[in-house]
Coordinates of C-alpha atoms in Angstrom, one line a residue:
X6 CA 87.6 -8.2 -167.2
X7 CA 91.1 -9.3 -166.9
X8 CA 93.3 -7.5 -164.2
X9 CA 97.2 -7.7 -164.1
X10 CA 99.1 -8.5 -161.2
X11 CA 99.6 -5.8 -158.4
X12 CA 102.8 -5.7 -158.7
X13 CA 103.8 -5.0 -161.6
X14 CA 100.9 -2.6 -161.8
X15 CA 102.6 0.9 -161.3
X16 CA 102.2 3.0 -158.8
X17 CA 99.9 6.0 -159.6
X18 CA 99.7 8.0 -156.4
X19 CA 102.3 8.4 -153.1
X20 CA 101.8 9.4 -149.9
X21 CA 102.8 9.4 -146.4
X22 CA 101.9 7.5 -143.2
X23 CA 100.8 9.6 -140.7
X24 CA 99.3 7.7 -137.7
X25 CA 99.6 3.4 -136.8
X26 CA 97.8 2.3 -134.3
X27 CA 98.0 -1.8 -134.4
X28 CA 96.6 -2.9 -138.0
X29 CA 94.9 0.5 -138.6
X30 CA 96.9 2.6 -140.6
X31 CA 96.3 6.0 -141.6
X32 CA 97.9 7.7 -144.8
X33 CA 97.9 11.4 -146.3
X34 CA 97.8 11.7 -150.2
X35 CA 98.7 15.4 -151.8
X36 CA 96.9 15.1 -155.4
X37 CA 94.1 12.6 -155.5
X38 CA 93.0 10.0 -152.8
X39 CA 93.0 6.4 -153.5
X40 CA 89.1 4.6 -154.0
X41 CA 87.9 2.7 -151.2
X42 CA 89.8 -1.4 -151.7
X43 CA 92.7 -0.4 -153.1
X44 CA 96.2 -1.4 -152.2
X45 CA 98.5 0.1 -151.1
X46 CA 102.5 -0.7 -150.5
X47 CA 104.6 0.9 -147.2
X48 CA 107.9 0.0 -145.7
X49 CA 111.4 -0.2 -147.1
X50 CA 111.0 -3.1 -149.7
X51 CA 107.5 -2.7 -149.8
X52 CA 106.5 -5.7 -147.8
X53 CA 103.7 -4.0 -145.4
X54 CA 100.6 -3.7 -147.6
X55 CA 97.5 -2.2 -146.5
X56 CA 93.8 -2.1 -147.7
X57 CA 91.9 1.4 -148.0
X58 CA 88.7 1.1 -145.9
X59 CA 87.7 4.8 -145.8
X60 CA 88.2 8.3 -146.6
X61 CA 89.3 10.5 -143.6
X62 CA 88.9 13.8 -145.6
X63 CA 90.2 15.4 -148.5
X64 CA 93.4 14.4 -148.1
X65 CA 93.7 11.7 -145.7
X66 CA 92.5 7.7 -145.7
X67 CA 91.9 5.0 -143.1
X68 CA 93.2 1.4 -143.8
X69 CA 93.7 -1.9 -142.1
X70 CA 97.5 -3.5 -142.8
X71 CA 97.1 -7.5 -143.9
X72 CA 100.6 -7.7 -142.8
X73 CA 102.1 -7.1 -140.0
X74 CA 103.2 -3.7 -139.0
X75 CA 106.9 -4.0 -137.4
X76 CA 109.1 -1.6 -138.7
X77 CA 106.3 0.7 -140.6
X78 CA 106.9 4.2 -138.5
X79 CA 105.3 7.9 -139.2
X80 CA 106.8 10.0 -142.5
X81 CA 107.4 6.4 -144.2
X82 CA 106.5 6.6 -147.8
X83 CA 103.3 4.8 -149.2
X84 CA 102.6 3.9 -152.8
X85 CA 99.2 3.5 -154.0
X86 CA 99.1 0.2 -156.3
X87 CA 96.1 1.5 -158.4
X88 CA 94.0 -1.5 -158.0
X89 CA 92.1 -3.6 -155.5
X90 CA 93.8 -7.0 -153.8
X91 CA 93.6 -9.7 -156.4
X92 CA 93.9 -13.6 -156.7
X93 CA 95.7 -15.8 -159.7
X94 CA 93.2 -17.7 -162.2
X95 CA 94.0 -20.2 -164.4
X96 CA 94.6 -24.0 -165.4
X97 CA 98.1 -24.0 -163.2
X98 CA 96.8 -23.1 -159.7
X99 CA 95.5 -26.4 -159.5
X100 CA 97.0 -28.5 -157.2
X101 CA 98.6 -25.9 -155.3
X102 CA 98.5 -23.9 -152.2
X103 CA 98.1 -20.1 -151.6
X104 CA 98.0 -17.1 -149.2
X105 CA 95.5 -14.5 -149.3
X106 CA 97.8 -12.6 -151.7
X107 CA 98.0 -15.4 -154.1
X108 CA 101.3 -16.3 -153.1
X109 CA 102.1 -19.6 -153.8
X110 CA 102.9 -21.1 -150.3
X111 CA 103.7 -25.0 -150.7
X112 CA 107.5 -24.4 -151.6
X113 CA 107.2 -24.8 -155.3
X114 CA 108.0 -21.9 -157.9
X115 CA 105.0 -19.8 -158.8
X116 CA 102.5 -21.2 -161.4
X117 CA 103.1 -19.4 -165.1
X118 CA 100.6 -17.9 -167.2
X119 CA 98.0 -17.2 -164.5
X120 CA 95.8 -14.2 -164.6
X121 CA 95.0 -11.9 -162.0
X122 CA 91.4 -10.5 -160.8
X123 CA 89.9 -8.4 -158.2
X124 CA 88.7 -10.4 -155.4
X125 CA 86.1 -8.1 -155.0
X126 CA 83.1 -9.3 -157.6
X127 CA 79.3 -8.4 -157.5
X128 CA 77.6 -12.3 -157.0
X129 CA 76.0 -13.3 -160.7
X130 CA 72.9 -11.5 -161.8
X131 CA 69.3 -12.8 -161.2
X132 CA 69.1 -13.8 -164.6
X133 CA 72.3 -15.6 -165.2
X134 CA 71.0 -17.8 -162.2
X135 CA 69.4 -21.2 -162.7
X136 CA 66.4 -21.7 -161.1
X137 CA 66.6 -25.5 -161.2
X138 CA 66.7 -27.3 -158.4
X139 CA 69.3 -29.8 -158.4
X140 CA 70.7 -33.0 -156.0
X141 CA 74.1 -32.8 -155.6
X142 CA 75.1 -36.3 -155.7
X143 CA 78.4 -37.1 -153.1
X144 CA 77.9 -41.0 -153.6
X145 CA 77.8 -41.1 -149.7
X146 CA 74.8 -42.8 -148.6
X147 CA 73.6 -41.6 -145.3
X148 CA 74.1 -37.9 -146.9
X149 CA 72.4 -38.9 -150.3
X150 CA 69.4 -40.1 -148.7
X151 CA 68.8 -38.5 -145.3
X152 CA 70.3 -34.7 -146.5
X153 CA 70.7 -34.2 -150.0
X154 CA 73.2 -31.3 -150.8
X155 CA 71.9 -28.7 -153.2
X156 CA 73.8 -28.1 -156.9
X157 CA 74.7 -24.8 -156.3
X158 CA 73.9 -24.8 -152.6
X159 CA 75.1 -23.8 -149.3
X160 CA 75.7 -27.0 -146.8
X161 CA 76.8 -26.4 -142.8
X162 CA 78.7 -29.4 -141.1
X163 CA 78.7 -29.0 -137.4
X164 CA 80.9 -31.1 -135.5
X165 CA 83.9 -31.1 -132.9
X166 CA 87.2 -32.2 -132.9
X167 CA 87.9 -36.1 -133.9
X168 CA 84.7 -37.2 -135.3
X169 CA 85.6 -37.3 -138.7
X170 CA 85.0 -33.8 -140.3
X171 CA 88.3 -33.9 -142.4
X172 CA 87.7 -37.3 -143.3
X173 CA 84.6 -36.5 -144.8
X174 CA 85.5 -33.6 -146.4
X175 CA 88.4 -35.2 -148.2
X176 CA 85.9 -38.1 -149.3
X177 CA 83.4 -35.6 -150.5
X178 CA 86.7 -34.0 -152.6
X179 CA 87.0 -37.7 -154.5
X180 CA 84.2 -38.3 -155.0
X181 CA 83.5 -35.0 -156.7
X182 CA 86.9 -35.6 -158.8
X183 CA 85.8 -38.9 -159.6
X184 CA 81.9 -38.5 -159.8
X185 CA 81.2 -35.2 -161.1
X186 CA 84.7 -34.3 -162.8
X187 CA 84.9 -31.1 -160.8
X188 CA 87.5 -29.3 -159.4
X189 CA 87.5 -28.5 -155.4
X190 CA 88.9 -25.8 -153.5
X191 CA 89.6 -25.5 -149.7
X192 CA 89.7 -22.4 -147.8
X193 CA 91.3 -22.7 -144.6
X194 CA 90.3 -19.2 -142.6
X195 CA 92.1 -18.9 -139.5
X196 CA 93.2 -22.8 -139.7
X197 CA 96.1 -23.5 -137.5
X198 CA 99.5 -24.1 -139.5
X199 CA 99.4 -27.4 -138.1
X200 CA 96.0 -28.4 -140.1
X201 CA 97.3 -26.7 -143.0
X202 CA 100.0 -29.2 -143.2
X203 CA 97.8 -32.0 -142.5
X204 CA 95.5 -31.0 -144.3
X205 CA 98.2 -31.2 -147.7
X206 CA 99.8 -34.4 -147.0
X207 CA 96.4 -36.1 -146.4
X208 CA 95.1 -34.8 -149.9
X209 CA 98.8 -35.9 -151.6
X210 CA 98.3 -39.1 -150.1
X211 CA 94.7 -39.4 -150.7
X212 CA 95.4 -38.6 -154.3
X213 CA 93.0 -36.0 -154.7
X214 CA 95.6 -32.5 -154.6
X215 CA 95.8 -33.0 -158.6
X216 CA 92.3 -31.7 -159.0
X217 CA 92.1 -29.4 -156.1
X218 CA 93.4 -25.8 -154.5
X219 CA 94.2 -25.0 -151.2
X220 CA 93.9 -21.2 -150.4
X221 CA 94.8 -20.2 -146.4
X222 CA 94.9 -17.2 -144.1
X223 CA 96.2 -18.8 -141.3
X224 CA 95.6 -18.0 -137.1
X225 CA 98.0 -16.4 -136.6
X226 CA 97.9 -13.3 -139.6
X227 CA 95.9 -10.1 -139.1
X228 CA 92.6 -9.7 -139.4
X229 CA 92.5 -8.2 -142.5
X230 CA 94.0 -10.7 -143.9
X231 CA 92.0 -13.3 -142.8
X232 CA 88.6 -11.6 -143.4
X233 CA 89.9 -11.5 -147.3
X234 CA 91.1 -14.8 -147.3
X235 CA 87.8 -16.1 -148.5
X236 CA 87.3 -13.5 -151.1
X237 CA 90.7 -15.1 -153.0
X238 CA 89.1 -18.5 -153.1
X239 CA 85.9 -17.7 -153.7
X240 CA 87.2 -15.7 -157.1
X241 CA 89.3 -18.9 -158.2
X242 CA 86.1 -20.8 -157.7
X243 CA 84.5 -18.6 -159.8
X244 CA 86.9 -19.2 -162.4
X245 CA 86.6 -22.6 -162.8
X246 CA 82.5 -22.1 -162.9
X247 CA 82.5 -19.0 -165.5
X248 CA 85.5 -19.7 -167.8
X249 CA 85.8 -23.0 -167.2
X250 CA 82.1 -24.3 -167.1
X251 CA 83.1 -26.9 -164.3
X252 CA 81.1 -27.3 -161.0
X253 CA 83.0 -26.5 -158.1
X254 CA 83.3 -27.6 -154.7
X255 CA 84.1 -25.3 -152.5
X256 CA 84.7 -26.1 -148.6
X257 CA 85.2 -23.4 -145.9
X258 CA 86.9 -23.6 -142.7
X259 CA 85.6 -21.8 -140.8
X260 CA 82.8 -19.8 -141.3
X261 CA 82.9 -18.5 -138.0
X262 CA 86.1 -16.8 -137.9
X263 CA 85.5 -15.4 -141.2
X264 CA 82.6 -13.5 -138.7
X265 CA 85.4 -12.9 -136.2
X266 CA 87.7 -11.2 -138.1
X267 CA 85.1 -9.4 -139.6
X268 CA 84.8 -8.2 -135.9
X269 CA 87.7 -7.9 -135.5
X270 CA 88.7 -5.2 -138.7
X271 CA 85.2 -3.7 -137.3
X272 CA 86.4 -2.9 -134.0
X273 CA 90.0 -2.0 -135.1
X274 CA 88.2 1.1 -137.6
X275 CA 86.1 2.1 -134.2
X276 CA 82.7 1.2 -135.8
X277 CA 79.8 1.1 -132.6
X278 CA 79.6 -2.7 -132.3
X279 CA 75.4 -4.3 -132.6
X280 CA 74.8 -6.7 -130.4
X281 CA 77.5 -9.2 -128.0
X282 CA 79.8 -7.1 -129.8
X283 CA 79.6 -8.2 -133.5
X284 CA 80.2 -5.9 -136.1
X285 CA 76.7 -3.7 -137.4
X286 CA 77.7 -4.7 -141.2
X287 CA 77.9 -9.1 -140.0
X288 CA 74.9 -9.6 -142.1
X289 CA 76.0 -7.1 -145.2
X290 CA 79.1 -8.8 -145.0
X291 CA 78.6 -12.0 -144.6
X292 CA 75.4 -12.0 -147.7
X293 CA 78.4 -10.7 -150.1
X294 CA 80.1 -13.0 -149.9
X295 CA 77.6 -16.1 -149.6
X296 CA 75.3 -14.8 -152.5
X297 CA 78.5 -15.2 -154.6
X298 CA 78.3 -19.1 -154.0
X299 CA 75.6 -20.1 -156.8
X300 CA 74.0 -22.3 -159.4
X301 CA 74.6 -20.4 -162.8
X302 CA 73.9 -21.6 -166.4
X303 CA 77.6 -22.1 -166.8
X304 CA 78.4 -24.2 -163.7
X305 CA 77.6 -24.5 -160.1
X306 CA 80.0 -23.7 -156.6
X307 CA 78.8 -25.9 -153.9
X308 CA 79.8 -24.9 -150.8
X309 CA 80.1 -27.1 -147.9
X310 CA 81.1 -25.3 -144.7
X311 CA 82.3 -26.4 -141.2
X312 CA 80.3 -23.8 -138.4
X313 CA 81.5 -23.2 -135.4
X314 CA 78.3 -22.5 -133.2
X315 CA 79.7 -20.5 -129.6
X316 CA 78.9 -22.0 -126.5
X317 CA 76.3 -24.2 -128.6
X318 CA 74.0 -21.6 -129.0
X319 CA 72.1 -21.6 -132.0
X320 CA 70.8 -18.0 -131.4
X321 CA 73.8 -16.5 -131.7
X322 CA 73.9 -13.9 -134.2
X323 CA 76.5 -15.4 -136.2
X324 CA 75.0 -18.9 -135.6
X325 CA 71.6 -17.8 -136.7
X326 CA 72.9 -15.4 -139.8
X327 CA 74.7 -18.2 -141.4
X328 CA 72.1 -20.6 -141.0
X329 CA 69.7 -18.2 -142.9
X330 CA 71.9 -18.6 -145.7
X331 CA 72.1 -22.6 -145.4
X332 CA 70.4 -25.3 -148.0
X333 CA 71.8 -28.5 -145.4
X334 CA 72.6 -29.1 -142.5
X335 CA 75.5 -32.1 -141.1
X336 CA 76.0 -32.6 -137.7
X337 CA 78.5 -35.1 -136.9
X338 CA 77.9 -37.0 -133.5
X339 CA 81.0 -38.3 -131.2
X340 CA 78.5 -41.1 -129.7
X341 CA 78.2 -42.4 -133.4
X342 CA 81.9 -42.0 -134.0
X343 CA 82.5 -43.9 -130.5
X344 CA 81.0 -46.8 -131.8
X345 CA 82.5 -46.6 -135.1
X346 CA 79.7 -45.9 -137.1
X347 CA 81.2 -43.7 -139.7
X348 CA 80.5 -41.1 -141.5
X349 CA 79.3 -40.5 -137.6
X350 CA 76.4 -38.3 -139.3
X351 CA 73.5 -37.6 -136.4
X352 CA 71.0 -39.1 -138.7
X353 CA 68.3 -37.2 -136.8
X354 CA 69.8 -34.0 -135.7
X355 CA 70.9 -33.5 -139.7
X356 CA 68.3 -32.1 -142.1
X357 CA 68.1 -30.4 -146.0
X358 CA 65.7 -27.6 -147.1
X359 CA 65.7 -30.1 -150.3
X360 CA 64.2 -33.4 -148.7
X361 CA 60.8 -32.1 -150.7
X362 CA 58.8 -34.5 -152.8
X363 CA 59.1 -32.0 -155.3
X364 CA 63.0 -31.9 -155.3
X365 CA 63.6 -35.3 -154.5
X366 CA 60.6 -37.1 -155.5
X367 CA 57.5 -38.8 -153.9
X368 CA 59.5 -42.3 -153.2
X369 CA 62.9 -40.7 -152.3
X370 CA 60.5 -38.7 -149.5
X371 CA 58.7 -41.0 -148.4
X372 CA 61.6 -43.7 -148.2
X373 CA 63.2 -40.4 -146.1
X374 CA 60.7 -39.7 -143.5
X375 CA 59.7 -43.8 -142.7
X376 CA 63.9 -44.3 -141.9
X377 CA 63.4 -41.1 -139.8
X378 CA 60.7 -42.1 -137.7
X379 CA 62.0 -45.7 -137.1
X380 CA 65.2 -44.1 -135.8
X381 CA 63.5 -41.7 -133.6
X382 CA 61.3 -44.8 -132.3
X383 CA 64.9 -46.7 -131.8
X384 CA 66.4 -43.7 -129.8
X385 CA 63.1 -43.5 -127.7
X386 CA 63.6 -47.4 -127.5
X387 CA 67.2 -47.0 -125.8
X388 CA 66.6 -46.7 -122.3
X389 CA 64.0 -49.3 -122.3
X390 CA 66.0 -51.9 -123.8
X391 CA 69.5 -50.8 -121.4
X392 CA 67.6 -51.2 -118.6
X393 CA 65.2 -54.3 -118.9
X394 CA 66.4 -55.6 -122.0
X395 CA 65.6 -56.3 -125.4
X396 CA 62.7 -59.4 -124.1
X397 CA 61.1 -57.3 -122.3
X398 CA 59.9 -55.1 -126.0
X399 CA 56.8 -56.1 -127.8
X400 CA 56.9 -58.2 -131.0
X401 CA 56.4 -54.8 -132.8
X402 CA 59.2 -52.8 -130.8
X403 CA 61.8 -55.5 -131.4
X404 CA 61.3 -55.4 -135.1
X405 CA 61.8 -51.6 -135.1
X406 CA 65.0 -52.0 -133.0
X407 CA 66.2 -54.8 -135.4
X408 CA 65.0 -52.6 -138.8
X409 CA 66.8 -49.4 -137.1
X410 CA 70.1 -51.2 -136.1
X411 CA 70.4 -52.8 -139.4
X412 CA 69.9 -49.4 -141.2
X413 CA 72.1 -47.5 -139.1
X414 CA 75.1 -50.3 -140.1
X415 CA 74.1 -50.2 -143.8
X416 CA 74.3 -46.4 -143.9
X417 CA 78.1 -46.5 -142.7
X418 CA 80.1 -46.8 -145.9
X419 CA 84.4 -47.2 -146.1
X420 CA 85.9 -44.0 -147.6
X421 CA 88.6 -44.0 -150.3
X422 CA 90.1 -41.2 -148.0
X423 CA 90.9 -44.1 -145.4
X424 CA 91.9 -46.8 -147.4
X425 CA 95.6 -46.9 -146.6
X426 CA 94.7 -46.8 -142.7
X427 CA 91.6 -49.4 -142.9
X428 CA 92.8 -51.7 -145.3
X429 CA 88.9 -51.8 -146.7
X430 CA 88.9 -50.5 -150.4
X431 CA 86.6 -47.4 -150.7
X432 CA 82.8 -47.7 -152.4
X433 CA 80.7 -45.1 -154.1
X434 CA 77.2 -45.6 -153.6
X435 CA 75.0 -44.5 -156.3
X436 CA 71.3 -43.0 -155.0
X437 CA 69.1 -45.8 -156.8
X438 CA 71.7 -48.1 -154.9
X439 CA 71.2 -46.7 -151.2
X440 CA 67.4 -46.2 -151.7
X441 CA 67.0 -49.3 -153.0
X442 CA 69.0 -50.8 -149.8
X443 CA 66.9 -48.5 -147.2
X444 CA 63.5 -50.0 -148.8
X445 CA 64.8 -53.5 -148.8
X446 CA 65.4 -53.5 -145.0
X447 CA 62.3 -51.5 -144.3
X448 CA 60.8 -54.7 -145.5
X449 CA 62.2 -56.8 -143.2
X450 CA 64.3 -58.6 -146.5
X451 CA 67.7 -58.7 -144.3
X452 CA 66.1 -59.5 -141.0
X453 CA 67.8 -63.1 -141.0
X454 CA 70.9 -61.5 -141.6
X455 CA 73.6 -60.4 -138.8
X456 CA 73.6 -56.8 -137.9
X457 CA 77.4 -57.1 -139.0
X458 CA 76.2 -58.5 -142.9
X459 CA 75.0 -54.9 -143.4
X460 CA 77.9 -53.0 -141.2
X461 CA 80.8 -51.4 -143.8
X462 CA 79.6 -52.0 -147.5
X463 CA 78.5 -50.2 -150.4
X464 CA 74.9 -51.3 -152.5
X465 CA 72.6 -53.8 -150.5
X466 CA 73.7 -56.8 -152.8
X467 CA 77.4 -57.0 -150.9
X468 CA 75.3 -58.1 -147.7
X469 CA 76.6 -61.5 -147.5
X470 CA 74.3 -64.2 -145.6
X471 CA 76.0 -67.0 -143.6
X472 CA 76.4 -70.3 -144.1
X473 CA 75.7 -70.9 -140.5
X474 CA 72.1 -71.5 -139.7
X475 CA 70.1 -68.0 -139.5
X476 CA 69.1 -68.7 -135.2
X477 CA 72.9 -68.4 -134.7
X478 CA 73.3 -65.6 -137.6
X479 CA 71.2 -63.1 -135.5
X480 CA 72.2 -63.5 -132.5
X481 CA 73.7 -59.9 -132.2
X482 CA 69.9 -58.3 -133.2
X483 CA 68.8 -60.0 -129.5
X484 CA 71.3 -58.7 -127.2
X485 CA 70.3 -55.6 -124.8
X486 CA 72.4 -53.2 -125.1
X487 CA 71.9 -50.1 -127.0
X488 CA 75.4 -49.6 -128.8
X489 CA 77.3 -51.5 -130.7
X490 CA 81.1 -50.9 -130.5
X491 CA 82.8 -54.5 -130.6
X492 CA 80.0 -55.1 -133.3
X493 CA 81.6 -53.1 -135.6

């Protein structure tokens, strides 16, 4: 159902505030009280607007302002908007950037014939659902191989600052534009102003912004605000999906403080907080609005989200709630970004519910679990080889040092996202290509090759062999140390 703008919606009820403490506002109605999620406009020019959480009594309700609240004082006049906070749809959002109210924030007039819906949707029905399990294809290799992404899935990517999160999400918005001709949406919840801005002028420079959205509810707003911030992109992505029948990708950061403000709004309405003081309703809360993000028979929204995991403990409640909901997992590594092995993906630490023969197939498994366990025999390797040296291995151990090296070089790939910084033109990788690659070293096909052949190129067949006799060629696969920085 199509909803007009809120403001030109009139106003169907008035009232007057009667208490403000902070964000919560309360406000008494004479004839009939507003439903729970509507609007409603306070202040002189109607700039303070507030979100009905509950009904006091018969005449009285509680909300949370996703403004701020300087200048709104007791006896002030309310108006009730008579409708919930809603977001723009259409074909001319794209390529621009929003708040939480749909206001267009990037310093450009405000798109035209746009349409305006509730953000607050039920997810799609069981049986609009598809119950096909499908890759989601990013054309990055060490992802495509090691931890497919669901169609239609949920995908965490852990990481801290400087190891290349942005980078990849940016190459993962390419290759989507490119690859799947989708449209992607970013949701920045509680991103500092800084990133925003960064965030924009690496896209416009990337060349991506023409088939994306950018949607923010930025540090330093209320918590109301930023708790609905996800709800607005989440009901452009479903848009695109429903009306559009194009597959989205959807990218959240971060998931965490959409938990936090949750708290936050929680706290503020004096609900009893559960446990290390998160809200009782984190799981209700946070199911709405992940349940939302699925694989329909019209399209899909894949969601990829960056986690913020406190004090790196997983059995947080907000660690381990959002992880319930999660089809993949990413974690970047700052060792692997140190020695510029990018996308610095901790090969081993990473892992997708979809790595299945029956999802992925017998060979793409199999092919899966032997790269694995030659890396884990590598990192067990490590020590060994720092400390006495690469001689000192059996025939055996060498090989698997030489096989996992070579793999971990030819599952680093240049992004399109970095080619005005590296120089090296971008390659998408198609899944036949990487698997094919993986299998081919497995075999020992590259071992006459440099480590540095395999280092920074797209399919297997770009490994070039020197001219140089192969004793002098390999040189780097017999030295002792574990890393490889100047290698690369």
């Amino acid at each position: 159902m199509l909803i007009p703008d809120t403001h030109k919606v009139a106003a169907t009820g008035r009232g007057k505030v009667v208490s403000i403490r902070g964000s919560v506002v309360d406000v008494e109605f004479v004839g009939g009280l507003p439903p729970i999620y509507s609007l409603l406009h306070a202040g002189e020019s109607s700039q303070i607007i507030i979100e009905v959480m509950t009904q006091l009594d018969a005449r009285r309700v509680r909300g949370i302002a996703l403004t701020p609240t300087q200048g709104l004082a007791r006896g002030m006049s309310v108006e009730d908007t008579g409708g919930p906070l809603r977001a723009p749809v259409g074909k001319q959002i794209i390529s621009r950037m929003f708040d939480v109210f749909g206001h267009a924030i990037d310093h450009q007039p405000a798109p035209l014939d746009v349409q305006w819906r509730s953000v607050h949707r039920a997810p799609p029905s069981l049986s609009e659902r598809s119950t096909k399990s499908e890759i989601f294809e990013t054309g990055i290799k060490a992802i495509d191989v090691l931890v497919p992404l669901e169609r239609g899935g949920k995908a965490g990517l852990f990481g801290g600052a400087g190891v290349g999160k942005t980078v990849l999400l940016t190459e993962m918005i390419h290759n989507m534009v490119g690859h799947q001709q989708g449209v992607s949406i970013f949701c920045g919840i509680g991103e500092r102003c800084r990133e925003g801005e960064e965030l924009y002028r690496e896209m416009k420079a990337a060349g991506v912004l023409p088939n994306m959205v950018m949607v923010f509810g930025q540090m330093n707003e209320p918590p109301g605000s930023r708790f609905r911030v996800a709800a607005t992109a989440l009901t452009m992505a479903e848009y695109f999906r429903d009306d559009e029948h194009r597959d989205v990708l959807l990218l959240i950061d971060n998931i965490f403080r959409f938990i936090q403000a949750g708290m936050e709004v929680s706290g503020l309405m004096g609900q009893m907080p559960s446990r290390l003081g998160y809200q009782p309703t984190m799981s209700t809360e946070l199911s709405g609005l992940e349940e939302r993000i699925a694989n329909t028979r019209a399209g899909a929204i894949t969601s990829i989200q960056a986690v913020y995991v406190p004090a790196d403990d997983l059995t947080d409640p907000a660690a381990a709630h959002v992880f319930s909901h999660l089809s993949a997992s990413i974690v970047l590594s700052r060792k692997r970004a140190s020695e510029g092995l990018y996308p610095a993906i901790d090969l081993l630490q990473s892992n997708s519910k979809m790595a299945t023969p029956g999802i992925v197939g017998e060979r793409h498994y199999k092919l899966a679990q032997q790269i694995r366990r030659t890396l884990a025999q590598y990192d067990d390797l490590k020590d060994v080889v720092a400390m006495l040296g690469l001689e000192q291995l059996s025939p055996d151990d060498r090989n698997v040092v030489a096989r996992a090296r070579r793999l971990e070089r030819f599952l680093t790939q240049p992004f399109f996202a970095t080619e005005q910084f590296s120089g090296v033109k971008g390659k998408l990788v198609s899944l036949h290509d990487s698997l094919d690659g993986c299998e081919r070293i497995l075999r020992d096909e590259f071992k006459d090759y440099p480590e540095s052949a395999l280092y920074m190129i797209g399919a297997i067949g770009e490994a070039q062999k020197p001219a140089a006799p192969a004793a002098t060629g390999a040189a780097p696969s017999t030295r002792s140390e574990p890393a490889s920085a100047h290698e690369t």
